[in-house]
């Protein structure tokens, strides 16, 4: 009897790890006899396009609501429902593989839940492949290596663990790449922002969080020239203000991260109380909508936890 089909998906505004994790977990499950398909909740960003072209891999089809196709889904690289399918409340979540906090998440039925505090979901999946003695094809290994490079900023992020380092080395060897030179090319490919509108940039890698009843939106863009990116500051402020108004965000944080220096400038727009919380949480001062965040590169580890605690 054929297994009931399930979709495997990463978070909205997908980054490289969200899409790659869906593909690699779907392959893993299918090797175990399941019937799954990896999908994405949005178009690829420039970095992700670079990765898929490099390893000659087709980008998954885009699905934002799954109920017309399936009853069950598997989530990777996220668990919070506001980051998932639009109709996630109508679906049964059977599996989760993630490396983020667990929040705003509950299920009616028991499920398989695998979470580890590692730098990348693809590192968890590499471990799962090894434990199950399932071979990782060369091109898939290349995608998974790319996801680790992306999420850890080539192992420079404070989220990086020894397991991420071991996974990247192993996957790069399987894929036949020099991860250091390839990784820098890959990260630079994602920093060319000039052909994107400010609206596209604040949507490109953005996540919403419920922090004690406050709606907080945190977006991030990587660059090699923060000053150049901020030449469009007025347009950023206009678009973020409109987003806050239309979506009821109490706080919108745009992290503009320099991948060469591992420093970030934050563009902070929100109500006065929420901005004060941000200043206290990050030990910084917001002046003319901007805040210096030296040494900050990780939304997951360096922004969300202290901000959530402050709220």
PDB file of C-alpha atoms in Angstrom:
ATOM      1  CA  UNK A   1       0.000   0.000   0.000  1.00  0.00           C
ATOM      2  CA  UNK A   2       1.397   3.369  -1.046  1.00  0.00           C
ATOM      3  CA  UNK A   3       2.324   5.763   1.740  1.00  0.00           C
ATOM      4  CA  UNK A   4       0.292   8.952   2.089  1.00  0.00           C
ATOM      5  CA  UNK A   5       2.191  11.856   0.570  1.00  0.00           C
ATOM      6  CA  UNK A   6       3.604  14.563   2.826  1.00  0.00           C
ATOM      7  CA  UNK A   7       5.238  17.882   1.980  1.00  0.00           C
ATOM      8  CA  UNK A   8       8.501  18.937   3.609  1.00  0.00           C
ATOM      9  CA  UNK A   9       9.020  22.676   3.997  1.00  0.00           C
ATOM     10  CA  UNK A  10      11.289  25.298   5.542  1.00  0.00           C
ATOM     11  CA  UNK A  11      10.247  28.727   6.782  1.00  0.00           C
ATOM     12  CA  UNK A  12       8.766  31.684   4.909  1.00  0.00           C
ATOM     13  CA  UNK A  13      11.215  34.071   3.189  1.00  0.00           C
ATOM     14  CA  UNK A  14      13.439  31.033   2.684  1.00  0.00           C
ATOM     15  CA  UNK A  15      17.195  31.220   3.018  1.00  0.00           C
ATOM     16  CA  UNK A  16      19.608  28.584   1.755  1.00  0.00           C
ATOM     17  CA  UNK A  17      19.280  26.301   4.790  1.00  0.00           C
ATOM     18  CA  UNK A  18      15.470  26.390   4.787  1.00  0.00           C
ATOM     19  CA  UNK A  19      15.294  25.135   1.205  1.00  0.00           C
ATOM     20  CA  UNK A  20      18.241  22.735   1.369  1.00  0.00           C
ATOM     21  CA  UNK A  21      17.035  21.213   4.638  1.00  0.00           C
ATOM     22  CA  UNK A  22      13.650  20.508   3.059  1.00  0.00           C
ATOM     23  CA  UNK A  23      15.337  18.795   0.109  1.00  0.00           C
ATOM     24  CA  UNK A  24      17.759  16.763   2.199  1.00  0.00           C
ATOM     25  CA  UNK A  25      15.139  15.705   4.755  1.00  0.00           C
ATOM     26  CA  UNK A  26      12.725  14.712   1.983  1.00  0.00           C
ATOM     27  CA  UNK A  27      15.471  12.593   0.382  1.00  0.00           C
ATOM     28  CA  UNK A  28      16.265  11.060   3.764  1.00  0.00           C
ATOM     29  CA  UNK A  29      12.625  10.179   4.438  1.00  0.00           C
ATOM     30  CA  UNK A  30      12.128   8.753   0.952  1.00  0.00           C
ATOM     31  CA  UNK A  31      15.182   6.556   1.441  1.00  0.00           C
ATOM     32  CA  UNK A  32      13.418   5.220   4.533  1.00  0.00           C
ATOM     33  CA  UNK A  33      10.330   4.398   2.494  1.00  0.00           C
ATOM     34  CA  UNK A  34       8.199   7.520   2.987  1.00  0.00           C
ATOM     35  CA  UNK A  35       6.450   9.466   0.223  1.00  0.00           C
ATOM     36  CA  UNK A  36       7.519  13.085   0.523  1.00  0.00           C
ATOM     37  CA  UNK A  37       8.202  16.119  -1.643  1.00  0.00           C
ATOM     38  CA  UNK A  38      10.310  19.114  -0.690  1.00  0.00           C
ATOM     39  CA  UNK A  39       8.751  22.515  -1.393  1.00  0.00           C
ATOM     40  CA  UNK A  40       9.710  26.119  -0.675  1.00  0.00           C
ATOM     41  CA  UNK A  41       7.637  29.021   0.628  1.00  0.00           C
ATOM     42  CA  UNK A  42       9.184  31.595  -1.676  1.00  0.00           C
ATOM     43  CA  UNK A  43      11.582  32.441  -4.463  1.00  0.00           C
ATOM     44  CA  UNK A  44      15.322  31.859  -3.960  1.00  0.00           C
ATOM     45  CA  UNK A  45      17.538  34.755  -2.964  1.00  0.00           C
ATOM     46  CA  UNK A  46      20.755  35.458  -4.895  1.00  0.00           C
ATOM     47  CA  UNK A  47      22.895  33.311  -2.648  1.00  0.00           C
ATOM     48  CA  UNK A  48      20.526  30.370  -2.951  1.00  0.00           C
ATOM     49  CA  UNK A  49      20.352  30.768  -6.738  1.00  0.00           C
ATOM     50  CA  UNK A  50      24.152  30.687  -6.843  1.00  0.00           C
ATOM     51  CA  UNK A  51      24.154  27.453  -4.827  1.00  0.00           C
ATOM     52  CA  UNK A  52      21.564  25.667  -6.954  1.00  0.00           C
ATOM     53  CA  UNK A  53      23.290  26.683 -10.187  1.00  0.00           C
ATOM     54  CA  UNK A  54      26.663  25.564  -8.820  1.00  0.00           C
ATOM     55  CA  UNK A  55      25.400  22.063  -8.070  1.00  0.00           C
ATOM     56  CA  UNK A  56      22.991  21.855 -11.019  1.00  0.00           C
ATOM     57  CA  UNK A  57      19.992  21.217  -8.785  1.00  0.00           C
ATOM     58  CA  UNK A  58      16.387  22.205  -9.508  1.00  0.00           C
ATOM     59  CA  UNK A  59      14.795  24.603  -7.054  1.00  0.00           C
ATOM     60  CA  UNK A  60      11.655  23.107  -5.458  1.00  0.00           C
ATOM     61  CA  UNK A  61       8.229  24.287  -6.473  1.00  0.00           C
ATOM     62  CA  UNK A  62       6.758  27.089  -4.391  1.00  0.00           C
ATOM     63  CA  UNK A  63       3.837  26.269  -2.088  1.00  0.00           C
ATOM     64  CA  UNK A  64       2.445  28.621   0.568  1.00  0.00           C
ATOM     65  CA  UNK A  65      -0.674  26.647   1.535  1.00  0.00           C
ATOM     66  CA  UNK A  66      -0.666  22.849   1.460  1.00  0.00           C
ATOM     67  CA  UNK A  67      -4.178  21.776   2.436  1.00  0.00           C
ATOM     68  CA  UNK A  68      -5.400  21.320  -1.118  1.00  0.00           C
ATOM     69  CA  UNK A  69      -2.661  18.726  -1.688  1.00  0.00           C
ATOM     70  CA  UNK A  70      -1.893  16.930   1.566  1.00  0.00           C
ATOM     71  CA  UNK A  71      -3.091  16.452   5.121  1.00  0.00           C
ATOM     72  CA  UNK A  72       0.317  15.951   6.712  1.00  0.00           C
ATOM     73  CA  UNK A  73       3.547  17.950   6.577  1.00  0.00           C
ATOM     74  CA  UNK A  74       7.091  17.889   7.905  1.00  0.00           C
ATOM     75  CA  UNK A  75       8.780  21.108   9.027  1.00  0.00           C
ATOM     76  CA  UNK A  76      12.484  21.893   8.855  1.00  0.00           C
ATOM     77  CA  UNK A  77      14.449  24.933  10.040  1.00  0.00           C
ATOM     78  CA  UNK A  78      11.411  26.352  11.855  1.00  0.00           C
ATOM     79  CA  UNK A  79       8.556  25.482  14.174  1.00  0.00           C
ATOM     80  CA  UNK A  80       6.721  28.747  14.891  1.00  0.00           C
ATOM     81  CA  UNK A  81       3.446  28.702  12.989  1.00  0.00           C
ATOM     82  CA  UNK A  82       3.704  32.286  11.744  1.00  0.00           C
ATOM     83  CA  UNK A  83       6.779  31.167   9.783  1.00  0.00           C
ATOM     84  CA  UNK A  84       5.033  28.167   8.241  1.00  0.00           C
ATOM     85  CA  UNK A  85       2.302  27.367   5.699  1.00  0.00           C
ATOM     86  CA  UNK A  86      -0.591  29.825   5.695  1.00  0.00           C
ATOM     87  CA  UNK A  87      -2.933  26.946   6.558  1.00  0.00           C
ATOM     88  CA  UNK A  88      -0.650  25.190   9.049  1.00  0.00           C
ATOM     89  CA  UNK A  89      -3.449  25.077  11.655  1.00  0.00           C
ATOM     90  CA  UNK A  90      -5.413  22.807   9.320  1.00  0.00           C
ATOM     91  CA  UNK A  91      -2.528  20.375   8.754  1.00  0.00           C
ATOM     92  CA  UNK A  92      -1.000  17.614  10.847  1.00  0.00           C
ATOM     93  CA  UNK A  93       2.688  18.156  11.568  1.00  0.00           C
ATOM     94  CA  UNK A  94       4.307  14.713  11.754  1.00  0.00           C
ATOM     95  CA  UNK A  95       8.008  15.625  11.931  1.00  0.00           C
ATOM     96  CA  UNK A  96      10.160  18.634  12.838  1.00  0.00           C
ATOM     97  CA  UNK A  97      13.920  19.026  12.443  1.00  0.00           C
ATOM     98  CA  UNK A  98      15.117  22.385  13.693  1.00  0.00           C
ATOM     99  CA  UNK A  99      17.860  24.369  15.420  1.00  0.00           C
ATOM    100  CA  UNK A 100      15.805  27.312  16.686  1.00  0.00           C
ATOM    101  CA  UNK A 101      13.880  28.023  19.865  1.00  0.00           C
ATOM    102  CA  UNK A 102      10.520  26.303  20.266  1.00  0.00           C
ATOM    103  CA  UNK A 103       7.709  28.848  20.474  1.00  0.00           C
ATOM    104  CA  UNK A 104       4.085  29.249  19.432  1.00  0.00           C
ATOM    105  CA  UNK A 105       3.994  25.554  18.571  1.00  0.00           C
ATOM    106  CA  UNK A 106       1.650  22.795  19.625  1.00  0.00           C
ATOM    107  CA  UNK A 107       0.164  19.692  18.032  1.00  0.00           C
ATOM    108  CA  UNK A 108      -2.875  17.521  18.642  1.00  0.00           C
ATOM    109  CA  UNK A 109      -0.985  14.287  17.981  1.00  0.00           C
ATOM    110  CA  UNK A 110       2.443  12.980  18.996  1.00  0.00           C
ATOM    111  CA  UNK A 111       5.180  13.629  16.475  1.00  0.00           C
ATOM    112  CA  UNK A 112       8.861  13.109  15.707  1.00  0.00           C
ATOM    113  CA  UNK A 113      10.727  16.203  16.907  1.00  0.00           C
ATOM    114  CA  UNK A 114      14.494  16.522  16.511  1.00  0.00           C
ATOM    115  CA  UNK A 115      16.067  19.779  17.681  1.00  0.00           C
ATOM    116  CA  UNK A 116      19.683  20.540  18.507  1.00  0.00           C
ATOM    117  CA  UNK A 117      21.438  23.829  19.336  1.00  0.00           C
ATOM    118  CA  UNK A 118      23.716  23.680  16.306  1.00  0.00           C
ATOM    119  CA  UNK A 119      24.591  26.334  13.751  1.00  0.00           C
ATOM    120  CA  UNK A 120      22.563  24.853  10.929  1.00  0.00           C
ATOM    121  CA  UNK A 121      19.683  22.432  10.360  1.00  0.00           C
ATOM    122  CA  UNK A 122      21.741  20.746   7.661  1.00  0.00           C
ATOM    123  CA  UNK A 123      24.303  19.772  10.305  1.00  0.00           C
ATOM    124  CA  UNK A 124      21.571  17.911  12.189  1.00  0.00           C
ATOM    125  CA  UNK A 125      20.550  16.198   8.960  1.00  0.00           C
ATOM    126  CA  UNK A 126      24.161  15.213   8.190  1.00  0.00           C
ATOM    127  CA  UNK A 127      24.261  13.498  11.581  1.00  0.00           C
ATOM    128  CA  UNK A 128      20.962  11.752  10.867  1.00  0.00           C
ATOM    129  CA  UNK A 129      22.217  10.463   7.513  1.00  0.00           C
ATOM    130  CA  UNK A 130      25.330   9.095   9.206  1.00  0.00           C
ATOM    131  CA  UNK A 131      23.370   7.478  12.027  1.00  0.00           C
ATOM    132  CA  UNK A 132      21.007   5.807   9.552  1.00  0.00           C
ATOM    133  CA  UNK A 133      23.924   4.857   7.248  1.00  0.00           C
ATOM    134  CA  UNK A 134      22.280   6.576   4.270  1.00  0.00           C
ATOM    135  CA  UNK A 135      24.663   7.818   1.587  1.00  0.00           C
ATOM    136  CA  UNK A 136      24.517  11.508   0.672  1.00  0.00           C
ATOM    137  CA  UNK A 137      24.784  12.083  -3.115  1.00  0.00           C
ATOM    138  CA  UNK A 138      27.543  14.481  -4.195  1.00  0.00           C
ATOM    139  CA  UNK A 139      25.313  17.295  -5.415  1.00  0.00           C
ATOM    140  CA  UNK A 140      23.117  17.080  -2.299  1.00  0.00           C
ATOM    141  CA  UNK A 141      26.266  17.172  -0.157  1.00  0.00           C
ATOM    142  CA  UNK A 142      27.186  20.373  -1.978  1.00  0.00           C
ATOM    143  CA  UNK A 143      23.823  21.921  -1.139  1.00  0.00           C
ATOM    144  CA  UNK A 144      24.126  20.883   2.506  1.00  0.00           C
ATOM    145  CA  UNK A 145      27.670  22.261   2.757  1.00  0.00           C
ATOM    146  CA  UNK A 146      26.390  25.528   1.276  1.00  0.00           C
ATOM    147  CA  UNK A 147      23.618  25.694   3.885  1.00  0.00           C
ATOM    148  CA  UNK A 148      26.170  25.377   6.696  1.00  0.00           C
ATOM    149  CA  UNK A 149      28.358  28.049   5.112  1.00  0.00           C
ATOM    150  CA  UNK A 150      25.316  30.315   4.848  1.00  0.00           C
ATOM    151  CA  UNK A 151      23.982  29.838   8.371  1.00  0.00           C
ATOM    152  CA  UNK A 152      27.383  30.051  10.088  1.00  0.00           C
ATOM    153  CA  UNK A 153      28.864  32.741   7.817  1.00  0.00           C
ATOM    154  CA  UNK A 154      31.664  30.359   6.858  1.00  0.00           C
ATOM    155  CA  UNK A 155      32.030  29.136  10.452  1.00  0.00           C
ATOM    156  CA  UNK A 156      32.468  32.691  11.826  1.00  0.00           C
ATOM    157  CA  UNK A 157      29.072  32.988  13.514  1.00  0.00           C
ATOM    158  CA  UNK A 158      28.880  32.456  17.296  1.00  0.00           C
ATOM    159  CA  UNK A 159      26.286  29.770  16.573  1.00  0.00           C
ATOM    160  CA  UNK A 160      29.025  27.599  15.031  1.00  0.00           C
ATOM    161  CA  UNK A 161      29.819  24.346  16.857  1.00  0.00           C
ATOM    162  CA  UNK A 162      32.469  21.676  16.400  1.00  0.00           C
ATOM    163  CA  UNK A 163      29.770  19.516  14.843  1.00  0.00           C
ATOM    164  CA  UNK A 164      29.078  22.195  12.211  1.00  0.00           C
ATOM    165  CA  UNK A 165      32.798  22.273  11.407  1.00  0.00           C
ATOM    166  CA  UNK A 166      32.963  18.479  11.093  1.00  0.00           C
ATOM    167  CA  UNK A 167      29.827  18.376   8.959  1.00  0.00           C
ATOM    168  CA  UNK A 168      31.079  21.070   6.587  1.00  0.00           C
ATOM    169  CA  UNK A 169      34.450  19.376   6.157  1.00  0.00           C
ATOM    170  CA  UNK A 170      32.820  16.005   5.459  1.00  0.00           C
ATOM    171  CA  UNK A 171      30.169  17.353   3.093  1.00  0.00           C
ATOM    172  CA  UNK A 172      32.683  19.489   1.183  1.00  0.00           C
ATOM    173  CA  UNK A 173      34.844  16.411   0.684  1.00  0.00           C
ATOM    174  CA  UNK A 174      31.870  14.436  -0.644  1.00  0.00           C
ATOM    175  CA  UNK A 175      30.910  17.324  -2.925  1.00  0.00           C
ATOM    176  CA  UNK A 176      34.485  17.818  -4.148  1.00  0.00           C
ATOM    177  CA  UNK A 177      34.788  21.494  -3.198  1.00  0.00           C
ATOM    178  CA  UNK A 178      37.262  23.662  -1.290  1.00  0.00           C
ATOM    179  CA  UNK A 179      34.730  25.063   1.168  1.00  0.00           C
ATOM    180  CA  UNK A 180      36.799  28.118   2.116  1.00  0.00           C
ATOM    181  CA  UNK A 181      37.242  29.559  -1.389  1.00  0.00           C
ATOM    182  CA  UNK A 182      33.821  28.367  -2.568  1.00  0.00           C
ATOM    183  CA  UNK A 183      32.218  29.666   0.624  1.00  0.00           C
ATOM    184  CA  UNK A 184      33.543  33.182   0.173  1.00  0.00           C
ATOM    185  CA  UNK A 185      32.359  33.247  -3.446  1.00  0.00           C
ATOM    186  CA  UNK A 186      28.963  32.020  -2.327  1.00  0.00           C
ATOM    187  CA  UNK A 187      28.554  34.577   0.449  1.00  0.00           C
ATOM    188  CA  UNK A 188      29.662  37.409  -1.836  1.00  0.00           C
ATOM    189  CA  UNK A 189      27.111  36.286  -4.446  1.00  0.00           C
ATOM    190  CA  UNK A 190      24.396  36.997  -1.900  1.00  0.00           C
ATOM    191  CA  UNK A 191      25.586  40.513  -1.063  1.00  0.00           C
ATOM    192  CA  UNK A 192      24.863  42.191  -4.401  1.00  0.00           C
ATOM    193  CA  UNK A 193      21.711  44.033  -3.364  1.00  0.00           C
ATOM    194  CA  UNK A 194      21.528  46.826  -5.929  1.00  0.00           C
ATOM    195  CA  UNK A 195      18.898  45.208  -8.154  1.00  0.00           C
ATOM    196  CA  UNK A 196      16.557  44.616  -5.208  1.00  0.00           C
ATOM    197  CA  UNK A 197      14.052  47.198  -4.019  1.00  0.00           C
ATOM    198  CA  UNK A 198      14.072  48.141  -0.348  1.00  0.00           C
ATOM    199  CA  UNK A 199      10.739  46.354   0.019  1.00  0.00           C
ATOM    200  CA  UNK A 200      12.252  43.185  -1.425  1.00  0.00           C
ATOM    201  CA  UNK A 201      15.246  43.464   0.891  1.00  0.00           C
ATOM    202  CA  UNK A 202      13.178  43.747   4.071  1.00  0.00           C
ATOM    203  CA  UNK A 203      11.134  40.712   2.981  1.00  0.00           C
ATOM    204  CA  UNK A 204      14.039  38.598   1.692  1.00  0.00           C
ATOM    205  CA  UNK A 205      15.165  37.039   4.974  1.00  0.00           C
ATOM    206  CA  UNK A 206      12.615  38.120   7.548  1.00  0.00           C
ATOM    207  CA  UNK A 207      10.984  36.288  10.434  1.00  0.00           C
ATOM    208  CA  UNK A 208       8.124  37.241  12.735  1.00  0.00           C
ATOM    209  CA  UNK A 209       8.144  36.527  16.464  1.00  0.00           C
ATOM    210  CA  UNK A 210       5.525  36.759  19.186  1.00  0.00           C
ATOM    211  CA  UNK A 211       7.309  38.130  22.243  1.00  0.00           C
ATOM    212  CA  UNK A 212       4.941  38.227  25.216  1.00  0.00           C
ATOM    213  CA  UNK A 213       2.103  39.554  23.072  1.00  0.00           C
ATOM    214  CA  UNK A 214       4.329  41.904  21.074  1.00  0.00           C
ATOM    215  CA  UNK A 215       4.694  41.329  17.333  1.00  0.00           C
ATOM    216  CA  UNK A 216       8.350  41.617  16.388  1.00  0.00           C
ATOM    217  CA  UNK A 217       9.694  41.348  12.829  1.00  0.00           C
ATOM    218  CA  UNK A 218      13.431  40.804  12.337  1.00  0.00           C
ATOM    219  CA  UNK A 219      14.960  40.924   8.864  1.00  0.00           C
ATOM    220  CA  UNK A 220      18.601  40.522   7.859  1.00  0.00           C
ATOM    221  CA  UNK A 221      20.664  41.313   4.787  1.00  0.00           C
ATOM    222  CA  UNK A 222      24.347  40.540   4.295  1.00  0.00           C
ATOM    223  CA  UNK A 223      26.675  42.962   2.547  1.00  0.00           C
ATOM    224  CA  UNK A 224      30.296  43.952   2.157  1.00  0.00           C
ATOM    225  CA  UNK A 225      29.448  47.679   2.244  1.00  0.00           C
ATOM    226  CA  UNK A 226      26.986  48.812   4.929  1.00  0.00           C
ATOM    227  CA  UNK A 227      27.315  52.493   4.008  1.00  0.00           C
ATOM    228  CA  UNK A 228      26.329  51.753   0.417  1.00  0.00           C
ATOM    229  CA  UNK A 229      23.285  49.807   1.569  1.00  0.00           C
ATOM    230  CA  UNK A 230      22.267  52.666   3.872  1.00  0.00           C
ATOM    231  CA  UNK A 231      22.284  55.131   0.986  1.00  0.00           C
ATOM    232  CA  UNK A 232      18.661  53.995   0.612  1.00  0.00           C
ATOM    233  CA  UNK A 233      17.867  54.526   4.300  1.00  0.00           C
ATOM    234  CA  UNK A 234      14.909  56.836   3.647  1.00  0.00           C
ATOM    235  CA  UNK A 235      13.252  54.192   1.466  1.00  0.00           C
ATOM    236  CA  UNK A 236      13.931  51.500   4.065  1.00  0.00           C
ATOM    237  CA  UNK A 237      12.302  53.627   6.761  1.00  0.00           C
ATOM    238  CA  UNK A 238       9.284  54.354   4.558  1.00  0.00           C
ATOM    239  CA  UNK A 239       8.739  50.686   3.688  1.00  0.00           C
ATOM    240  CA  UNK A 240       9.291  49.428   7.240  1.00  0.00           C
ATOM    241  CA  UNK A 241       6.913  52.031   8.656  1.00  0.00           C
ATOM    242  CA  UNK A 242       4.267  50.889   6.174  1.00  0.00           C
ATOM    243  CA  UNK A 243       4.889  47.243   7.146  1.00  0.00           C
ATOM    244  CA  UNK A 244       4.458  48.094  10.824  1.00  0.00           C
ATOM    245  CA  UNK A 245       1.210  49.875  10.107  1.00  0.00           C
ATOM    246  CA  UNK A 246      -0.321  47.203   7.886  1.00  0.00           C
ATOM    247  CA  UNK A 247       0.806  44.180   9.937  1.00  0.00           C
ATOM    248  CA  UNK A 248       0.626  45.547  13.456  1.00  0.00           C
ATOM    249  CA  UNK A 249       4.310  45.049  14.240  1.00  0.00           C
ATOM    250  CA  UNK A 250       5.378  46.660  17.507  1.00  0.00           C
ATOM    251  CA  UNK A 251       8.991  46.497  16.397  1.00  0.00           C
ATOM    252  CA  UNK A 252      10.769  45.974  13.090  1.00  0.00           C
ATOM    253  CA  UNK A 253      14.515  45.327  13.161  1.00  0.00           C
ATOM    254  CA  UNK A 254      16.524  45.302   9.938  1.00  0.00           C
ATOM    255  CA  UNK A 255      19.992  43.863  10.518  1.00  0.00           C
ATOM    256  CA  UNK A 256      22.527  45.004   7.911  1.00  0.00           C
ATOM    257  CA  UNK A 257      25.473  42.676   8.458  1.00  0.00           C
ATOM    258  CA  UNK A 258      28.974  43.133   7.065  1.00  0.00           C
ATOM    259  CA  UNK A 259      30.221  39.605   6.325  1.00  0.00           C
ATOM    260  CA  UNK A 260      33.825  40.803   6.115  1.00  0.00           C
ATOM    261  CA  UNK A 261      33.983  42.430   9.572  1.00  0.00           C
ATOM    262  CA  UNK A 262      31.243  40.412  11.347  1.00  0.00           C
ATOM    263  CA  UNK A 263      29.557  43.612  12.547  1.00  0.00           C
ATOM    264  CA  UNK A 264      25.965  44.781  12.098  1.00  0.00           C
ATOM    265  CA  UNK A 265      24.124  48.071  11.852  1.00  0.00           C
ATOM    266  CA  UNK A 266      20.497  47.834  12.902  1.00  0.00           C
ATOM    267  CA  UNK A 267      17.699  49.906  11.423  1.00  0.00           C
ATOM    268  CA  UNK A 268      15.115  49.985  14.217  1.00  0.00           C
ATOM    269  CA  UNK A 269      11.524  51.157  13.663  1.00  0.00           C
ATOM    270  CA  UNK A 270       8.675  50.698  16.128  1.00  0.00           C
ATOM    271  CA  UNK A 271       6.765  52.115  19.059  1.00  0.00           C
ATOM    272  CA  UNK A 272       8.748  53.915  21.754  1.00  0.00           C
ATOM    273  CA  UNK A 273       8.312  51.202  24.362  1.00  0.00           C
ATOM    274  CA  UNK A 274       9.512  48.466  22.018  1.00  0.00           C
ATOM    275  CA  UNK A 275      12.534  50.515  20.912  1.00  0.00           C
ATOM    276  CA  UNK A 276      13.434  51.059  24.565  1.00  0.00           C
ATOM    277  CA  UNK A 277      13.262  47.283  25.069  1.00  0.00           C
ATOM    278  CA  UNK A 278      15.593  46.796  22.114  1.00  0.00           C
ATOM    279  CA  UNK A 279      18.103  49.296  23.489  1.00  0.00           C
ATOM    280  CA  UNK A 280      18.101  47.616  26.877  1.00  0.00           C
ATOM    281  CA  UNK A 281      18.287  44.082  25.483  1.00  0.00           C
ATOM    282  CA  UNK A 282      21.154  44.799  23.106  1.00  0.00           C
ATOM    283  CA  UNK A 283      22.932  47.357  25.307  1.00  0.00           C
ATOM    284  CA  UNK A 284      22.915  49.930  22.537  1.00  0.00           C
ATOM    285  CA  UNK A 285      21.358  53.273  21.672  1.00  0.00           C
ATOM    286  CA  UNK A 286      19.007  53.890  18.758  1.00  0.00           C
ATOM    287  CA  UNK A 287      19.845  57.237  17.172  1.00  0.00           C
ATOM    288  CA  UNK A 288      18.108  58.425  13.979  1.00  0.00           C
ATOM    289  CA  UNK A 289      16.602  54.924  13.714  1.00  0.00           C
ATOM    290  CA  UNK A 290      20.026  53.253  13.720  1.00  0.00           C
ATOM    291  CA  UNK A 291      21.944  51.209  16.260  1.00  0.00           C
ATOM    292  CA  UNK A 292      25.521  49.931  16.183  1.00  0.00           C
ATOM    293  CA  UNK A 293      25.787  46.205  16.912  1.00  0.00           C
ATOM    294  CA  UNK A 294      29.499  45.308  16.836  1.00  0.00           C
ATOM    295  CA  UNK A 295      30.239  41.611  16.676  1.00  0.00           C
ATOM    296  CA  UNK A 296      26.595  40.729  16.014  1.00  0.00           C
ATOM    297  CA  UNK A 297      25.950  38.404  13.065  1.00  0.00           C
ATOM    298  CA  UNK A 298      23.350  35.937  14.352  1.00  0.00           C
ATOM    299  CA  UNK A 299      19.669  36.811  14.640  1.00  0.00           C
ATOM    300  CA  UNK A 300      18.970  33.428  16.253  1.00  0.00           C
ATOM    301  CA  UNK A 301      21.594  33.586  18.996  1.00  0.00           C
ATOM    302  CA  UNK A 302      22.481  37.256  19.502  1.00  0.00           C
ATOM    303  CA  UNK A 303      19.219  39.120  18.810  1.00  0.00           C
ATOM    304  CA  UNK A 304      16.160  36.961  19.517  1.00  0.00           C
ATOM    305  CA  UNK A 305      17.088  35.560  22.981  1.00  0.00           C
ATOM    306  CA  UNK A 306      17.992  38.862  24.716  1.00  0.00           C
ATOM    307  CA  UNK A 307      15.101  40.666  23.026  1.00  0.00           C
ATOM    308  CA  UNK A 308      12.640  37.940  24.016  1.00  0.00           C
ATOM    309  CA  UNK A 309      13.913  38.043  27.596  1.00  0.00           C
ATOM    310  CA  UNK A 310      13.507  41.803  27.718  1.00  0.00           C
ATOM    311  CA  UNK A 311       9.893  41.626  26.534  1.00  0.00           C
TER     312      UNK A 311
END
